[in-house]
XYZ file of C-alpha atoms in Angstrom:
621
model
C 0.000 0.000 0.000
C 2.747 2.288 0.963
C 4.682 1.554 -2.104
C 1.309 2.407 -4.227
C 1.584 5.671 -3.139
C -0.160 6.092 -0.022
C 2.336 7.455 2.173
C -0.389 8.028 4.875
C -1.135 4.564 5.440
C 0.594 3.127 8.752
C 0.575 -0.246 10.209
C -1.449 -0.960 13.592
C 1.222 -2.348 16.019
C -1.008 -5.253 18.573
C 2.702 -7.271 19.546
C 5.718 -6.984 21.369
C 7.602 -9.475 19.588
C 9.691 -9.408 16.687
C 7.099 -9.070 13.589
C 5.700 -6.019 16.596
C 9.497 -4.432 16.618
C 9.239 -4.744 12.518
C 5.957 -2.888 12.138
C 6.782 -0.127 14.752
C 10.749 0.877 12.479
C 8.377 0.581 9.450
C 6.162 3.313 10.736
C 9.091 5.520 11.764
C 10.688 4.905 8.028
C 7.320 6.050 6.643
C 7.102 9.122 8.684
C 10.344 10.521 7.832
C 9.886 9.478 3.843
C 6.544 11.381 4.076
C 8.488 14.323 5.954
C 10.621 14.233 3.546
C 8.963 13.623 0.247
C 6.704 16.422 0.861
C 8.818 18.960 2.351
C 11.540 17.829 -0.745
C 11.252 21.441 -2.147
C 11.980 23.573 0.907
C 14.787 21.705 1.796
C 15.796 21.896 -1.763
C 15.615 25.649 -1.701
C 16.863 26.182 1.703
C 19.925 23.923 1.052
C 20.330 25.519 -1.922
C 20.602 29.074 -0.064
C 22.844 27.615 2.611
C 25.084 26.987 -0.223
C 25.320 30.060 -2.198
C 25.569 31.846 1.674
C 29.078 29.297 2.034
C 30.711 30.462 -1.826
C 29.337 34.209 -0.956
C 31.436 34.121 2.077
C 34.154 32.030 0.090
C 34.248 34.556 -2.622
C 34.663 37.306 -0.500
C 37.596 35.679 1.379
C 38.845 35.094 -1.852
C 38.505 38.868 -2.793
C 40.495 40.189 0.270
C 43.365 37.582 -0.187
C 43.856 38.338 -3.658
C 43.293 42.209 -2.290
C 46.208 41.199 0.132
C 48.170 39.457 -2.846
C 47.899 42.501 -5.235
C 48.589 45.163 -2.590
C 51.797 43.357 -1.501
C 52.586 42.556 -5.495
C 52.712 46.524 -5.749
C 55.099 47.127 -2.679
C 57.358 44.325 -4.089
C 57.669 45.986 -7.333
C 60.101 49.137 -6.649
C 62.462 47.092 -4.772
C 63.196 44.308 -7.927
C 64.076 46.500 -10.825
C 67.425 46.595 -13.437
C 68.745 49.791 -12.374
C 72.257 48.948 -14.063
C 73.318 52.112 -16.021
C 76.577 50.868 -17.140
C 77.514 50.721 -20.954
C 79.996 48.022 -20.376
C 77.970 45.675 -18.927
C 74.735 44.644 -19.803
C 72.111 43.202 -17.439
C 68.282 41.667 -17.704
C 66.477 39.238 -15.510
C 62.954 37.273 -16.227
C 60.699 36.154 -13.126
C 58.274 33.734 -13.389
C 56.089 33.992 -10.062
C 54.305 30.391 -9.414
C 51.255 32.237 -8.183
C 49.363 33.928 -10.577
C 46.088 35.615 -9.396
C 43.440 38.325 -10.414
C 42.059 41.522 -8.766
C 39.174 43.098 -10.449
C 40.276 44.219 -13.674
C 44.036 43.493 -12.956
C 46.257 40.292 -13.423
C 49.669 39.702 -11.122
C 51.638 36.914 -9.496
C 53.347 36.659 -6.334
C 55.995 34.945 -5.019
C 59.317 34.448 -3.165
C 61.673 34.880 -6.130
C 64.012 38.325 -6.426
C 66.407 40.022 -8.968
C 67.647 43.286 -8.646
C 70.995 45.181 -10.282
C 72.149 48.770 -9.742
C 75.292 50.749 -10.228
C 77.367 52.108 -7.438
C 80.310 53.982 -6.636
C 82.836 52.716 -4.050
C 85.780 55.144 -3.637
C 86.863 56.452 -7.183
C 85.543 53.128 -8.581
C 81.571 52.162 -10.721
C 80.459 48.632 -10.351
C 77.709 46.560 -10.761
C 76.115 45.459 -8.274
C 73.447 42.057 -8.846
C 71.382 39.774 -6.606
C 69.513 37.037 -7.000
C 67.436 35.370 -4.001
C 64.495 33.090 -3.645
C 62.654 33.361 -0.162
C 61.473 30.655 1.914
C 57.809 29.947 1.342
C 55.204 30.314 -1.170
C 53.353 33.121 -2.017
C 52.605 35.799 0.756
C 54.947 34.410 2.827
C 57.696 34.430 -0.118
C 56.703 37.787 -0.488
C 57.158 39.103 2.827
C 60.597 37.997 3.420
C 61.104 39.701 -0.415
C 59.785 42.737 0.661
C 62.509 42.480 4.192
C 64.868 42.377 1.851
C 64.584 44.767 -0.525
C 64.481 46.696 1.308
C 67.787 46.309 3.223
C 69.127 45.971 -0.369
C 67.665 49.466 -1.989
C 69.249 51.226 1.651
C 72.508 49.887 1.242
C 72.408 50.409 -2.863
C 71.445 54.309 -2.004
C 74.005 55.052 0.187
C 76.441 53.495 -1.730
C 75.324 55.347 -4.711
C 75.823 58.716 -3.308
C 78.604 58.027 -1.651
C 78.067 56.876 1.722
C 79.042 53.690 1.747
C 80.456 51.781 4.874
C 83.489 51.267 3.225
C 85.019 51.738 -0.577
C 86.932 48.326 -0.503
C 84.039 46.174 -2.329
C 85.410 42.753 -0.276
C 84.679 44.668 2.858
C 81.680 45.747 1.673
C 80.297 42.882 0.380
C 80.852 40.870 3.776
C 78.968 44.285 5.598
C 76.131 43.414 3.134
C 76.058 40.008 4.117
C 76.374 40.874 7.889
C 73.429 42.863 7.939
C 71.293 40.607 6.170
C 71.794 38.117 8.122
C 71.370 39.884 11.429
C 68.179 40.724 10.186
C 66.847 37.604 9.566
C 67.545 36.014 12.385
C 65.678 37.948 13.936
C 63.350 36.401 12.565
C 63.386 33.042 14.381
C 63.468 30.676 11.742
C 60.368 32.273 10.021
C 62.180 33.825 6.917
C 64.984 32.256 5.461
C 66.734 33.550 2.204
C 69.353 31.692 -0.310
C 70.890 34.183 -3.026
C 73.504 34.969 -4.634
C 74.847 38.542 -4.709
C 78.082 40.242 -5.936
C 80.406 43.356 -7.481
C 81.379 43.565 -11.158
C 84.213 46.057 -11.457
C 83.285 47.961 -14.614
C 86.083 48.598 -16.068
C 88.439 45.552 -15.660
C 85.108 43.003 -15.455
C 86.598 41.365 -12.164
C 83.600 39.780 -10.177
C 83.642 39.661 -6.568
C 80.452 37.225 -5.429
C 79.245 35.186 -2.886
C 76.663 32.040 -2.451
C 74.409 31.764 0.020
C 72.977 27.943 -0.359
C 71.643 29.404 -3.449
C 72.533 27.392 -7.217
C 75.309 27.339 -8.690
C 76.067 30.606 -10.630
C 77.021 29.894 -14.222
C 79.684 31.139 -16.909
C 78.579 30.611 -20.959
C 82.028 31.582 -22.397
C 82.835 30.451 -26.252
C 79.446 28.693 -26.341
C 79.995 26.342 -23.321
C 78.614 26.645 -20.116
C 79.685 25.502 -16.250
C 79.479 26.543 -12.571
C 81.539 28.925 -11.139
C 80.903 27.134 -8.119
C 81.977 23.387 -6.724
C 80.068 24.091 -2.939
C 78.400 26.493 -0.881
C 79.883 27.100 2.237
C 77.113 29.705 3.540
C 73.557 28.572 4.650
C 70.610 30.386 4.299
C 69.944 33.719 5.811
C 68.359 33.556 9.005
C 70.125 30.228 9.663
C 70.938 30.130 13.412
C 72.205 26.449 13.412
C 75.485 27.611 13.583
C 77.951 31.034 13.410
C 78.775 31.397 9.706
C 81.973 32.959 8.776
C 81.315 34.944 5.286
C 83.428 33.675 2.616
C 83.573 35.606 -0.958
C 84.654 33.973 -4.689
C 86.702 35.912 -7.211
C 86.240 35.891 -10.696
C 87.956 37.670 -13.959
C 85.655 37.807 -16.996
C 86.651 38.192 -20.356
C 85.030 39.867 -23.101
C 81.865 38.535 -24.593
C 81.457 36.552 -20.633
C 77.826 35.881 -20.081
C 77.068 35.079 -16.009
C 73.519 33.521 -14.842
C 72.492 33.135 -11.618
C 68.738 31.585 -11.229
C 67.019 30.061 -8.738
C 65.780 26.763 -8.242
C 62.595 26.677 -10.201
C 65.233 26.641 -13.082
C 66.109 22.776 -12.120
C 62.584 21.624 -10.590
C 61.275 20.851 -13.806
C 58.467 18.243 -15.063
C 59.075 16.151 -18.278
C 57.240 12.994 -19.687
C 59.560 10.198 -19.722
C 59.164 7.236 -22.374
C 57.012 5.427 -20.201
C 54.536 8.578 -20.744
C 55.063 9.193 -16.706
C 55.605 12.588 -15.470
C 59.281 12.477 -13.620
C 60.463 15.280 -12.098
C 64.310 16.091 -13.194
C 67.344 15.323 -11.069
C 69.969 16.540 -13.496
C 71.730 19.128 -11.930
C 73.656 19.712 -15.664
C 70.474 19.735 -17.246
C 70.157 23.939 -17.314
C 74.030 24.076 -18.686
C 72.626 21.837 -21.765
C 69.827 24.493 -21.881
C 71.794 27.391 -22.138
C 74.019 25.868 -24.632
C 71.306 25.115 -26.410
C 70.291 28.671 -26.943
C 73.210 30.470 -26.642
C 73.015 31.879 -23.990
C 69.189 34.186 -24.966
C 67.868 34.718 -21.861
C 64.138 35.051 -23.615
C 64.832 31.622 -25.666
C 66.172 30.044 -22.689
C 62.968 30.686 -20.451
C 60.743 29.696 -23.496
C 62.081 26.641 -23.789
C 61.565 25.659 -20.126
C 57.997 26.077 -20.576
C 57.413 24.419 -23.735
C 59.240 21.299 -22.926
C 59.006 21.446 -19.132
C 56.141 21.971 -16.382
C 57.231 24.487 -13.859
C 56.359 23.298 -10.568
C 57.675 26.600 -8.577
C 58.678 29.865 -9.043
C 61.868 30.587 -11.494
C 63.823 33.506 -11.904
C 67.102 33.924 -14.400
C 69.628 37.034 -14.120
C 71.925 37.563 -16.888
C 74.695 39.732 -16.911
C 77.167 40.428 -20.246
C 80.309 41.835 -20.092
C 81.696 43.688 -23.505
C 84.814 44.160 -22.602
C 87.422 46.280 -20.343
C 87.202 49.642 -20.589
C 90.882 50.051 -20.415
C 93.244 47.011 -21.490
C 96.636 47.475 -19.271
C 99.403 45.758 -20.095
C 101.480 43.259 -17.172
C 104.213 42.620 -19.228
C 107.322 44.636 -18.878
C 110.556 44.854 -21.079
C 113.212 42.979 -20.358
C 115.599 46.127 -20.632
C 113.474 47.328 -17.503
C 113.039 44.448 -15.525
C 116.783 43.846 -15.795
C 117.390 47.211 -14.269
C 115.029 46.755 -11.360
C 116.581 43.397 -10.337
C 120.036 45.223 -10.418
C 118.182 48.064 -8.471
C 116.685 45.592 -5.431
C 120.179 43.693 -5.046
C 122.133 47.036 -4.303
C 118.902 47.849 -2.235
C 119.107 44.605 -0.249
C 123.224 43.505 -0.095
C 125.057 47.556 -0.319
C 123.343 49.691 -0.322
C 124.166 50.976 3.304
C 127.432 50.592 2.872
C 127.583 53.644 0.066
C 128.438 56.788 0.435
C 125.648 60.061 0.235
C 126.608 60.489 -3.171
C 126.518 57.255 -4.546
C 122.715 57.209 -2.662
C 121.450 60.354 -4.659
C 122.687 58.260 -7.913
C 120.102 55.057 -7.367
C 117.193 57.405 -6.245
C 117.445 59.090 -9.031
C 117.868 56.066 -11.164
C 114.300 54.938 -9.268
C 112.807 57.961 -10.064
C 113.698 57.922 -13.480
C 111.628 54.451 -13.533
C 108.701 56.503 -12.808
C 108.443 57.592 -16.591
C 107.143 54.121 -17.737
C 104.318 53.819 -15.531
C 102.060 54.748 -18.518
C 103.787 52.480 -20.653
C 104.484 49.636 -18.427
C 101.654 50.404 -15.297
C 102.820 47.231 -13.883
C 106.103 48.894 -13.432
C 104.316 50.553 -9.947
C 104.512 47.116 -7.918
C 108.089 47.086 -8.560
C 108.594 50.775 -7.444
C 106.423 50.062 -4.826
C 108.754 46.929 -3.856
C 111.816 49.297 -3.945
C 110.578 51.553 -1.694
C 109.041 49.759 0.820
C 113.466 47.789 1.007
C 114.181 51.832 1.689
C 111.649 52.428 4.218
C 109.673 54.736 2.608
C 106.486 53.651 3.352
C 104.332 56.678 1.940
C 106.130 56.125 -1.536
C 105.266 52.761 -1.440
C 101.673 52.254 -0.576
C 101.524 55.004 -3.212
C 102.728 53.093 -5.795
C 100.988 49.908 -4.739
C 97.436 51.310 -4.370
C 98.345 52.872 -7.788
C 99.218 48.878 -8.823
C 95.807 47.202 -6.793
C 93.558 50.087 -9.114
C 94.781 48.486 -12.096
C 94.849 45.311 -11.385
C 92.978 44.477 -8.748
C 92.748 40.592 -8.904
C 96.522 40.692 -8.056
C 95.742 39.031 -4.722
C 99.949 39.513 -3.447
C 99.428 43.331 -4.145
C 96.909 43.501 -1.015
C 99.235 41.366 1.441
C 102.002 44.271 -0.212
C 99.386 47.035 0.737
C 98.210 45.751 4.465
C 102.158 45.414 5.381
C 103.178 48.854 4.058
C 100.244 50.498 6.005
C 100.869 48.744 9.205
C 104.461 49.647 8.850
C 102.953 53.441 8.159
C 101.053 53.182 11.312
C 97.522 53.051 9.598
C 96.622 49.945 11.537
C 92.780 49.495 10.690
C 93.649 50.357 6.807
C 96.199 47.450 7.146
C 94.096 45.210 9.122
C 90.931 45.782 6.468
C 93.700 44.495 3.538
C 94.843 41.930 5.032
C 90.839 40.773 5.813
C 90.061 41.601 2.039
C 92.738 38.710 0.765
C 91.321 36.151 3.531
C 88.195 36.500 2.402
C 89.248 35.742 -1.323
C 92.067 33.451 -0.347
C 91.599 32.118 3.592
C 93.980 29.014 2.877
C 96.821 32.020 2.630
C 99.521 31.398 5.629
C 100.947 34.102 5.349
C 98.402 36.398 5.593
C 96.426 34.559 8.419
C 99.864 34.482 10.621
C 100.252 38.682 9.778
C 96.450 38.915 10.744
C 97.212 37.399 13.769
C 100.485 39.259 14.243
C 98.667 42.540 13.788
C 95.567 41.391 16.081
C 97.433 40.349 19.108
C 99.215 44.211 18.849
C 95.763 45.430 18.983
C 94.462 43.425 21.622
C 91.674 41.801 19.582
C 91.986 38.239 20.685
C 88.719 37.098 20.130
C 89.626 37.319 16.270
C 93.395 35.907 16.999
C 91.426 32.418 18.398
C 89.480 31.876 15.175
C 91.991 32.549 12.872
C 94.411 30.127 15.013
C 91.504 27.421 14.629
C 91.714 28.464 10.878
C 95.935 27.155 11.024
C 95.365 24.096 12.980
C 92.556 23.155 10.018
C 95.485 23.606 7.366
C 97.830 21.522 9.287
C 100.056 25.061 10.061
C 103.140 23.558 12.886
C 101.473 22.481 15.977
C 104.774 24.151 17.802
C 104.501 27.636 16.029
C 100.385 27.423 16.784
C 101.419 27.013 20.789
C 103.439 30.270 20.156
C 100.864 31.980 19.072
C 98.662 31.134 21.898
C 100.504 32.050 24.442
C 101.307 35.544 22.643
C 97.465 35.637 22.149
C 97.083 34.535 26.050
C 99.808 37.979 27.159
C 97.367 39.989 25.035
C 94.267 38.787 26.450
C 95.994 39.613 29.985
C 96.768 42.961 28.709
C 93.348 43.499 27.693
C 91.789 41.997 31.171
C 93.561 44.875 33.282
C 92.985 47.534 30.675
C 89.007 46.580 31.504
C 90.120 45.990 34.970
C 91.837 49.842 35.064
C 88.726 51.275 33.108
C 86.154 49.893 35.888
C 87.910 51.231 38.767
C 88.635 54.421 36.969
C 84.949 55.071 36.291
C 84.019 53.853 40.090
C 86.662 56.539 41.107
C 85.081 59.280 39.034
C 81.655 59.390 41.093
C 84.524 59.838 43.862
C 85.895 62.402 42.450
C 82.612 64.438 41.223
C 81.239 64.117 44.561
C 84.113 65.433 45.919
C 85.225 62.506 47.822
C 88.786 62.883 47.516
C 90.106 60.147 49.908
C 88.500 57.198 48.275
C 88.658 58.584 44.510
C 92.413 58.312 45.426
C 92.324 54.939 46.932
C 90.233 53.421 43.334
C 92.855 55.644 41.120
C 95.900 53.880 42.945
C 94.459 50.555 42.478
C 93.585 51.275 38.666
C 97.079 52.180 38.578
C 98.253 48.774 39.628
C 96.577 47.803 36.309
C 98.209 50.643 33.791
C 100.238 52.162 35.319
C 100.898 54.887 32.746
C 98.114 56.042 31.646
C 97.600 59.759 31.992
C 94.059 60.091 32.887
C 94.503 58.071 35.913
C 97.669 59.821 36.795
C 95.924 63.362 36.311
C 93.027 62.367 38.546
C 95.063 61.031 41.070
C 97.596 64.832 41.336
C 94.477 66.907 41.151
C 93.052 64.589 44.114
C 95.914 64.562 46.467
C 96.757 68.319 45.346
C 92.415 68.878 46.665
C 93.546 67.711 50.239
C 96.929 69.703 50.302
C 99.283 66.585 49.888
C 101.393 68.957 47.806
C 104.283 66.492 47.955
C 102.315 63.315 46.103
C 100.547 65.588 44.034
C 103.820 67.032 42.574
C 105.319 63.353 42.550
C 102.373 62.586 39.888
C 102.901 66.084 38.267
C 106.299 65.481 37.742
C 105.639 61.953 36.384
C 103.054 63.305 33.340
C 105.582 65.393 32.387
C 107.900 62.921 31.571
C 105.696 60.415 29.984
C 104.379 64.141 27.728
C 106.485 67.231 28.461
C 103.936 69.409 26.427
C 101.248 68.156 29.184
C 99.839 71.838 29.444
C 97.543 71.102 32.313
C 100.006 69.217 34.387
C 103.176 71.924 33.680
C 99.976 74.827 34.884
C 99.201 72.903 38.244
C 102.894 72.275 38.991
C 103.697 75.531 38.794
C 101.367 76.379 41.066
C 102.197 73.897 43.739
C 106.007 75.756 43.377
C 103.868 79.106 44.171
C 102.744 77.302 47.375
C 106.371 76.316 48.407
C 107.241 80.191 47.691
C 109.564 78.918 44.957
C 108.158 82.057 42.487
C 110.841 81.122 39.739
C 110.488 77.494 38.930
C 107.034 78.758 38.756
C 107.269 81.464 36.034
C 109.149 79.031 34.264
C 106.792 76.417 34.221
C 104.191 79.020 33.275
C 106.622 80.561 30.619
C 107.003 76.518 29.114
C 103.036 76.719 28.949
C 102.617 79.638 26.678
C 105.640 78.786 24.850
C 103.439 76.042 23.855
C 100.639 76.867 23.329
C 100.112 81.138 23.695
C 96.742 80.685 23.343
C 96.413 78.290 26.898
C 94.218 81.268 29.074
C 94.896 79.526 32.298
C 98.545 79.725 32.073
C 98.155 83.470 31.044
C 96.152 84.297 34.407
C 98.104 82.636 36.601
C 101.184 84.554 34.926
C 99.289 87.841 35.448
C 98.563 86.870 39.044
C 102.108 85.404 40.343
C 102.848 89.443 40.550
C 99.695 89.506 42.921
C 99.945 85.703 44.542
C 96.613 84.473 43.865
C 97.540 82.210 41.845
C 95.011 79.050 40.981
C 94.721 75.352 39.898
């Protein structure tokens, strides 16, 4: 009956038994069927408006990200830009952002990859200046560690642009670039991590000064074949707090008609059928050199053959820069005629020439200054005259002539270990120090120059450095005997530095003494920081003027007395002894003293009173 339609019709229910329990879930079936059934097209249409409420709500979720997507797209787009205004060497990138969306009327794509080039001035120098990066994460948050660092990027670009850069040797101020990037994203705390590549191209000799930061391989195309510039990358990522990362930099001369690409990885994480029609995703690392061979080197070609053959399965980015050719060609060979003549010129220098007479002297500087004539034929000529001066001790002369030497050929790396010795022997110990740094960090397996970097540390008291560098030795099997040297130079040094801190503590405790007016116990925390360095003249001044504020005359003129000989120009100290001789009624050795002051310095208005009023004995500290 039910079946026939009649969806009223219920069964009467006289048992408890089983056939009873059967009749009574038949009658709840037919109840909710006749619910149902008749109330089919309100559900229908209220279902149906539950549903359009859900893809409403959807859509506008939708809207606001891709609001969100298209906003951040347009903050992203002044800081990636080819800004490269050089006529030597030519620049373009392509980007490929996985995420492609639309807002309203307008289509973008967002993503984590970057490319930017600009040209900047360092010193009397233009280069080039190129990064590529790929951030950590897809879309917005790709996006947001872009937008972190282009910005860093475009601050340190602009200042270097109009000449404010932190330094003008590009080594130096590579590793500053690296330094704070990376302090900036660990601050992060693991959130934002960055690989990239990013480097100098000096424009007029082409020499490339770059470093990896677990980003690809960089790669050379030179006489139609390409490689990597790179074997391994010994940076991680930035904002990699794993472990403390020393910065290391590469080197590289290019030659005319030298095309360099640096991509990211979307460039390698490519899809292609294999001949089992399955999609395999490629593991040849050498597959992107075939690539570039195979269009010779056109960055547009390149990129349209990825995407015909290949699905891109993440974002990809390609930056190619071209250099024509140097700007000015110098020539490192010398004549023989010349060279001859210099090698006769360092012998005498080094075996005689002490021994000759003031005549015979004026003879070979003049024949070294006659040299000077060939620079513009032979501008290699200024590392020998730079040599020759630096065996006569005339340091100025020489760091002339080798800076003049490192400006034309700067990937000479022996020409900066010349440079950093000749300024430390000058007494221009942080120029010397930063040369000596710059060849580390393009050759750290150099001896030599880690042993004068330590050398030069341990005089400064910067042992901190000294102990890393020693590590650096013991990795390249340096002698175990000379490393224990070292050590326990570096162990005086940190001893020195200890009471210098020790010295500087008490010297500020005795200060509030001294301020307050507390003589007695300013003296007693000067004494004791005296213990520590026991010339310095600070300390020494502090401690007269105290004894001299409670009338012990006697010490006070001990410490006086003891200024004066460390610096007999000491205006201040000569002033207050003098007047500690007008307190012993010894009026002469005071006008003397006085006299000495003004002798020095006519200007020094507390000597002048005190003159004035010796005739009237009012005479003043």
């Amino acid at each position: 009956i039910f079946g026939e339609g009649n969806l009223n019709y219920r069964i009467q229910v006289h048992t408890n038994d089983e056939i009873g329990e059967l009749a009574f879930t038949f009658n709840q079936m037919a109840e909710s069927i006749q619910d149902f059934t008749q109330n089919l097209e309100e559900k229908v249409r209220q279902r149906t408006y539950e549903l359009n409420e859900s893809l409403r709500k959807v859509q506008e979720l939708k809207n606001q990200q891709d609001g969100d997507y298209y906003l951040t797209s347009l903050l992203l787009q002044p800081f990636i830009g080819n800004h490269n205004t050089s006529n030597n060497i030519k620049t373009e990138f392509l980007i490929k952002q996985k995420k492609q969306f639309s807002y309203k009327r307008w289509q973008a794509e967002i993503g984590g990859d970057y490319c930017f080039t600009s040209t900047i001035k360092l010193g009397d120098k233009n280069f080039l200046f190129f990064i590529n990066a790929d951030a950590m994460g897809k879309s917005i948050q790709g996006a947001g560690g872009l937008l972190v660092l282009g910005s860093i990027i475009n601050s340190l670009v602009i200042q270097a642009k109009y000449g404010k850069a932190s330094t003008n040797l590009p080594e130096i101020w590579l590793k500053n670039v690296y330094q704070d990037l990376q302090q900036i994203f660990l601050s992060f705390e693991g959130t934002m991590y960055i690989s990239c590549v990013f480097g100098l191209i000096d424009e007029e000799c082409g020499f490339m000064y770059f470093t990896n930061v677990e980003h690809p391989y960089s790669i050379i195309y030179r006489n139609k074949k390409a490689q990597f510039l790179e074997e391994e990358n010994l940076l991680k990522k930035l904002g990699n707090s794993i472990e403390k990362q020393n910065f290391s930099l590469r080197t590289f001369l290019l030659q005319p008609g030298d095309i360099v690409f640096v991509g990211s990885d979307g460039k390698d994480d490519l899809i292609y059928v294999n001949e089992e029609k399955q999609e395999v995703i490629n593991e040849d690392e050498f597959l992107i050199l075939k690539i570039i061979e195979e269009n010779d080197g056109d960055l547009k070609k390149i990129f349209d053959y990825i995407f015909t053959h290949y699905k891109v399965i993440d974002d990809i980015s390609m930056l190619k820069i071209e250099f024509i050719k140097p700007l000015f060609k110098y020539n490192e060979m010398i004549s023989d005629d010349i060279l001859d003549q210099i090698t006769e010129l360092r012998k005498v220098l080094i075996e005689k020439f002490q021994e000759l007479d003031n005549s015979q002297k004026r003879k070979y500087l003049k024949h070294i200054q006659d040299l000077e004539k060939y620079i513009d034929q032979y501008p290699s000529i200024t590392y020998h005259l730079g040599n020759i001066y630096y065996l006569l001790k005339d340091y100025i002369k020489a760091y002339k002539f080798f800076y003049q030497y490192y400006k034309y050929f700067p990937y000479n790396n022996d020409i900066l270990f010349a440079i950093s010795k000749t300024l430390w022997n000058s007494d221009q110990k942080k120029e010397a120090i930063d040369f000596a740094e710059m060849l580390y960090l393009r050759d750290p397996n150099n001896i030599n120059n880690i042993l004068h970097l330590i050398k030069m540390y341990i005089k400064m008291n910067i042992v901190t450095r000294c102990e890393v560098l020693l590590e650096e030795l013991r990795k390249l099997g340096y002698d175990q005997e000379k490393i224990k040297e070292l050590e326990k130079e570096v162990q005086l040094s940190r001893l020195v530095l200890s009471s210098n801190k020790d010295a500087n503590s008490l010297f500020i405790k005795g200060m509030e003494y001294y301020s307050s007016k507390n003589y007695l116990n300013a003296i007693r925390l000067f004494e004791d920081a005296l213990q520590y360095d026991g010339q310095n003249i600070e300390i020494l001044m502090k401690l007269a003027n105290s004894y001299a504020q409670i009338q012990n005359y006697e010490r006070a003129k001990e410490y006086y007395e003891t200024i004066i000989k460390l610096i007999p120009n000491h205006l201040h100290a000569l002033n207050n002894l003098a007047v500690i001789f007008y307190i012993y009624k010894d009026f002469e050795k005071s006008r003397i003293l006085l006299e000495k002051c003004l002798k020095i310095d006519p200007s020094f208005s507390i000597a002048q009173k005190n003159l004035r009023r010796l005739q009237n004995k009012i005479m003043k500290f």
